[in-house]
Amino acid sequence: TMGLLIYSVALVIVTSVVDALSTTPTKETASFISYGSVLQQDDEWAFLSSKNDVPRSTTESPPLGGQKWRCDVCACSFDKLKNYNQHLEGKKHKAVVNQAGQLWNAYKESGPAFYDESVHREIVAAVWSLDTFMDGLQARSRSSIKRVLSSSSSLSAASRGVPNSHNSGQVDPNIRLENLPADKRAMLWRLLHTSVDNLDLAPMISALPSQYVRVKELLESLVVFQHIDKLLKRCPQRVSHIHDVGCGHGLVGMLCAAAYPHITVQAIDLVPRESFQAQRRAFQSSGTAELDNLQFVTGDLSVLKRQGTDMQKESSSQSLLLCVHGCKSLTHESIELAETNQWAWLSLPCCLQAEHHLDANTHLKVNDDIRFTMLCGAIAAKYKAETVAAIDKKITGRGIVLTSSGGRPKKTV
């Protein structure tokens, strides 16, 4: 128990440091960007050229006012003009510039769900930036007082030593695509158009009834899929089956089925939600993916327990078990099942109970955020998770992702 607590406390500290670093404005992460083929630059895109990104200067100092040298299209900033100029001459920046015309033409054909004539071309050209997208959106709140998200709010809180509460700085989960202003819809379109290799998700979202297009669920599913993609590349054997237990709206499993048509995906839940059925129809009607490899199975974890013995006989392949926001005991029970069958697993815990993961004599007298992080640390230590990662708190307050490739890890990172 003492070892688990030490591991958990360390995870709390690391998570806090990661949160603070992830909000530092020196260099934002260009998530989900997939650099396509380099196209001939058009004169109408001159605003993206190296001489027009920001005013040039002959000094090595940042612009007045303490601002950074910033490349808006690549969503990154630099302290020194020399480093900024090197970036402008780099391959990634030039790829973004040269891809701009192709993106703009595709955006104009995206339909009324996304396209708006008031949107400037540079909005579509710029790589995805979560901070820029979230800035100004309504934050989650349990009171009648409405707050908006700010790209600088998390950093200012961290610098004062103020821990983020469970709902601090999190986007309102009720915001739908239709509630977004035109520039935010254009940013989201670019993410959907480029986030998954060889798969444009924007037509599927356009075909989906508006009540099912919740921004929080969409962003969270895309980030979880990104972790799944990395996990599949680490698995020692070919993965033939993905089991999404407690699948809920099912978007994570559908993304897997669409991206990996050679893998059978089982979406398991007690009943299929209306959102699940609507999303499946949208994938098919938009021509995004037929999802012939996706099966919905009515039931719970016991379905996989019955299947486990038969799947173990397939020595040439393995399974991946997903448990995204599994409540209470489902998190550790799904991991234990995966470990028993030597499957890979990914868990995004939600409602955790201390008695499942700590000694009965251990009493946690900490706030809810720290408690959740410590319990995730206990799970990671007990089941020897290979990776422990965090989803940005602006997307979800329950965003610790634990993974294992099915083999015995050498160390946890």
PDB file of N, CA, C and O in Angstrom, residues 9-23 154 158-159 162-164 369-370 373 390 393 400:
ATOM      1  N   VAL A   9       1.393   9.632  -5.467  1.00  0.00           N
ATOM      2  CA  VAL A   9       1.807  11.005  -5.184  1.00  0.00           C
ATOM      3  C   VAL A   9       2.738  11.507  -6.280  1.00  0.00           C
ATOM      4  O   VAL A   9       2.637  12.648  -6.740  1.00  0.00           O
ATOM      5  N   ALA A  10       3.639  10.630  -6.732  1.00  0.00           N
ATOM      6  CA  ALA A  10       4.551  11.010  -7.810  1.00  0.00           C
ATOM      7  C   ALA A  10       3.769  11.341  -9.074  1.00  0.00           C
ATOM      8  O   ALA A  10       4.095  12.286  -9.797  1.00  0.00           O
ATOM      9  N   LEU A  11       2.708  10.558  -9.347  1.00  0.00           N
ATOM     10  CA  LEU A  11       1.892  10.806 -10.527  1.00  0.00           C
ATOM     11  C   LEU A  11       1.174  12.139 -10.420  1.00  0.00           C
ATOM     12  O   LEU A  11       1.038  12.864 -11.402  1.00  0.00           O
ATOM     13  N   VAL A  12       0.709  12.500  -9.218  1.00  0.00           N
ATOM     14  CA  VAL A  12       0.056  13.796  -9.011  1.00  0.00           C
ATOM     15  C   VAL A  12       1.028  14.916  -9.348  1.00  0.00           C
ATOM     16  O   VAL A  12       0.684  15.882 -10.041  1.00  0.00           O
ATOM     17  N   ILE A  13       2.265  14.805  -8.860  1.00  0.00           N
ATOM     18  CA  ILE A  13       3.268  15.847  -9.094  1.00  0.00           C
ATOM     19  C   ILE A  13       3.573  15.958 -10.581  1.00  0.00           C
ATOM     20  O   ILE A  13       3.610  17.049 -11.152  1.00  0.00           O
ATOM     21  N   VAL A  14       3.794  14.791 -11.237  1.00  0.00           N
ATOM     22  CA  VAL A  14       4.114  14.796 -12.656  1.00  0.00           C
ATOM     23  C   VAL A  14       2.970  15.387 -13.469  1.00  0.00           C
ATOM     24  O   VAL A  14       3.176  16.186 -14.387  1.00  0.00           O
ATOM     25  N   THR A  15       1.723  15.002 -13.123  1.00  0.00           N
ATOM     26  CA  THR A  15       0.568  15.530 -13.847  1.00  0.00           C
ATOM     27  C   THR A  15       0.471  17.039 -13.707  1.00  0.00           C
ATOM     28  O   THR A  15       0.169  17.752 -14.663  1.00  0.00           O
ATOM     29  N   SER A  16       0.747  17.570 -12.506  1.00  0.00           N
ATOM     30  CA  SER A  16       0.704  19.010 -12.288  1.00  0.00           C
ATOM     31  C   SER A  16       1.754  19.719 -13.124  1.00  0.00           C
ATOM     32  O   SER A  16       1.505  20.773 -13.710  1.00  0.00           O
ATOM     33  N   VAL A  17       2.960  19.134 -13.174  1.00  0.00           N
ATOM     34  CA  VAL A  17       4.023  19.736 -13.969  1.00  0.00           C
ATOM     35  C   VAL A  17       3.667  19.721 -15.445  1.00  0.00           C
ATOM     36  O   VAL A  17       3.853  20.705 -16.161  1.00  0.00           O
ATOM     37  N   VAL A  18       3.108  18.579 -15.921  1.00  0.00           N
ATOM     38  CA  VAL A  18       2.711  18.476 -17.325  1.00  0.00           C
ATOM     39  C   VAL A  18       1.644  19.501 -17.653  1.00  0.00           C
ATOM     40  O   VAL A  18       1.680  20.155 -18.699  1.00  0.00           O
ATOM     41  N   ASP A  19       0.665  19.682 -16.744  1.00  0.00           N
ATOM     42  CA  ASP A  19      -0.389  20.670 -16.967  1.00  0.00           C
ATOM     43  C   ASP A  19       0.194  22.059 -17.101  1.00  0.00           C
ATOM     44  O   ASP A  19      -0.205  22.849 -17.956  1.00  0.00           O
ATOM     45  N   ALA A  20       1.139  22.385 -16.219  1.00  0.00           N
ATOM     46  CA  ALA A  20       1.737  23.715 -16.242  1.00  0.00           C
ATOM     47  C   ALA A  20       2.532  23.917 -17.529  1.00  0.00           C
ATOM     48  O   ALA A  20       2.436  24.954 -18.185  1.00  0.00           O
ATOM     49  N   LEU A  21       3.318  22.904 -17.916  1.00  0.00           N
ATOM     50  CA  LEU A  21       4.131  23.027 -19.118  1.00  0.00           C
ATOM     51  C   LEU A  21       3.273  23.094 -20.369  1.00  0.00           C
ATOM     52  O   LEU A  21       3.588  23.803 -21.323  1.00  0.00           O
ATOM     53  N   SER A  22       2.148  22.331 -20.368  1.00  0.00           N
ATOM     54  CA  SER A  22       1.312  22.281 -21.569  1.00  0.00           C
ATOM     55  C   SER A  22       0.618  23.602 -21.834  1.00  0.00           C
ATOM     56  O   SER A  22       0.166  23.851 -22.937  1.00  0.00           O
ATOM     57  N   THR A  23       0.528  24.483 -20.809  1.00  0.00           N
ATOM     58  CA  THR A  23      -0.126  25.763 -21.015  1.00  0.00           C
ATOM     59  C   THR A  23       0.870  26.883 -21.243  1.00  0.00           C
ATOM     60  O   THR A  23       0.477  28.019 -21.435  1.00  0.00           O
ATOM     61  N   SER A 154      -5.346  28.836 -17.343  1.00  0.00           N
ATOM     62  CA  SER A 154      -4.716  27.717 -16.662  1.00  0.00           C
ATOM     63  C   SER A 154      -3.306  28.060 -16.223  1.00  0.00           C
ATOM     64  O   SER A 154      -2.864  27.710 -15.144  1.00  0.00           O
ATOM     65  N   ALA A 158      -1.791  28.133 -12.416  1.00  0.00           N
ATOM     66  CA  ALA A 158      -0.656  27.297 -12.038  1.00  0.00           C
ATOM     67  C   ALA A 158       0.473  28.138 -11.452  1.00  0.00           C
ATOM     68  O   ALA A 158       1.144  27.727 -10.506  1.00  0.00           O
ATOM     69  N   SER A 159       0.674  29.331 -12.002  1.00  0.00           N
ATOM     70  CA  SER A 159       1.763  30.170 -11.518  1.00  0.00           C
ATOM     71  C   SER A 159       1.498  30.676 -10.108  1.00  0.00           C
ATOM     72  O   SER A 159       2.433  31.006  -9.381  1.00  0.00           O
ATOM     73  N   VAL A 162      -2.390  27.553  -7.599  1.00  0.00           N
ATOM     74  CA  VAL A 162      -3.792  27.211  -7.374  1.00  0.00           C
ATOM     75  C   VAL A 162      -4.125  25.952  -8.152  1.00  0.00           C
ATOM     76  O   VAL A 162      -4.037  25.931  -9.380  1.00  0.00           O
ATOM     77  N   PRO A 163      -4.463  24.840  -7.488  1.00  0.00           N
ATOM     78  CA  PRO A 163      -4.792  23.614  -8.223  1.00  0.00           C
ATOM     79  C   PRO A 163      -6.104  23.764  -8.960  1.00  0.00           C
ATOM     80  O   PRO A 163      -7.037  24.417  -8.477  1.00  0.00           O
ATOM     81  N   ASN A 164      -6.195  23.189 -10.144  1.00  0.00           N
ATOM     82  CA  ASN A 164      -7.437  23.215 -10.906  1.00  0.00           C
ATOM     83  C   ASN A 164      -8.460  22.298 -10.274  1.00  0.00           C
ATOM     84  O   ASN A 164      -8.170  21.164  -9.947  1.00  0.00           O
ATOM     85  N   ASP A 369      -9.749  16.300  -7.249  1.00  0.00           N
ATOM     86  CA  ASP A 369      -8.831  16.194  -8.367  1.00  0.00           C
ATOM     87  C   ASP A 369      -7.600  15.372  -8.000  1.00  0.00           C
ATOM     88  O   ASP A 369      -7.169  14.491  -8.754  1.00  0.00           O
ATOM     89  N   ILE A 370      -7.029  15.653  -6.840  1.00  0.00           N
ATOM     90  CA  ILE A 370      -5.853  14.912  -6.382  1.00  0.00           C
ATOM     91  C   ILE A 370      -6.230  13.466  -6.067  1.00  0.00           C
ATOM     92  O   ILE A 370      -5.477  12.530  -6.368  1.00  0.00           O
ATOM     93  N   THR A 373      -6.401  11.487  -9.282  1.00  0.00           N
ATOM     94  CA  THR A 373      -5.062  11.252  -9.834  1.00  0.00           C
ATOM     95  C   THR A 373      -4.318  10.184  -9.046  1.00  0.00           C
ATOM     96  O   THR A 373      -3.635   9.319  -9.621  1.00  0.00           O
ATOM     97  N   ALA A 390      -2.030  12.315 -20.075  1.00  0.00           N
ATOM     98  CA  ALA A 390      -3.154  13.164 -19.658  1.00  0.00           C
ATOM     99  C   ALA A 390      -3.758  13.874 -20.857  1.00  0.00           C
ATOM    100  O   ALA A 390      -3.041  14.399 -21.715  1.00  0.00           O
ATOM    101  N   LYS A 393      -7.097  19.354 -19.760  1.00  0.00           N
ATOM    102  CA  LYS A 393      -8.226  19.552 -18.844  1.00  0.00           C
ATOM    103  C   LYS A 393      -9.317  20.439 -19.420  1.00  0.00           C
ATOM    104  O   LYS A 393     -10.428  20.471 -18.879  1.00  0.00           O
ATOM    105  N   ILE A 400      -7.015  10.966 -17.523  1.00  0.00           N
ATOM    106  CA  ILE A 400      -5.774  10.207 -17.403  1.00  0.00           C
ATOM    107  C   ILE A 400      -5.912   8.900 -18.196  1.00  0.00           C
ATOM    108  O   ILE A 400      -6.830   8.118 -17.956  1.00  0.00           O
TER     109      ILE A 400
END
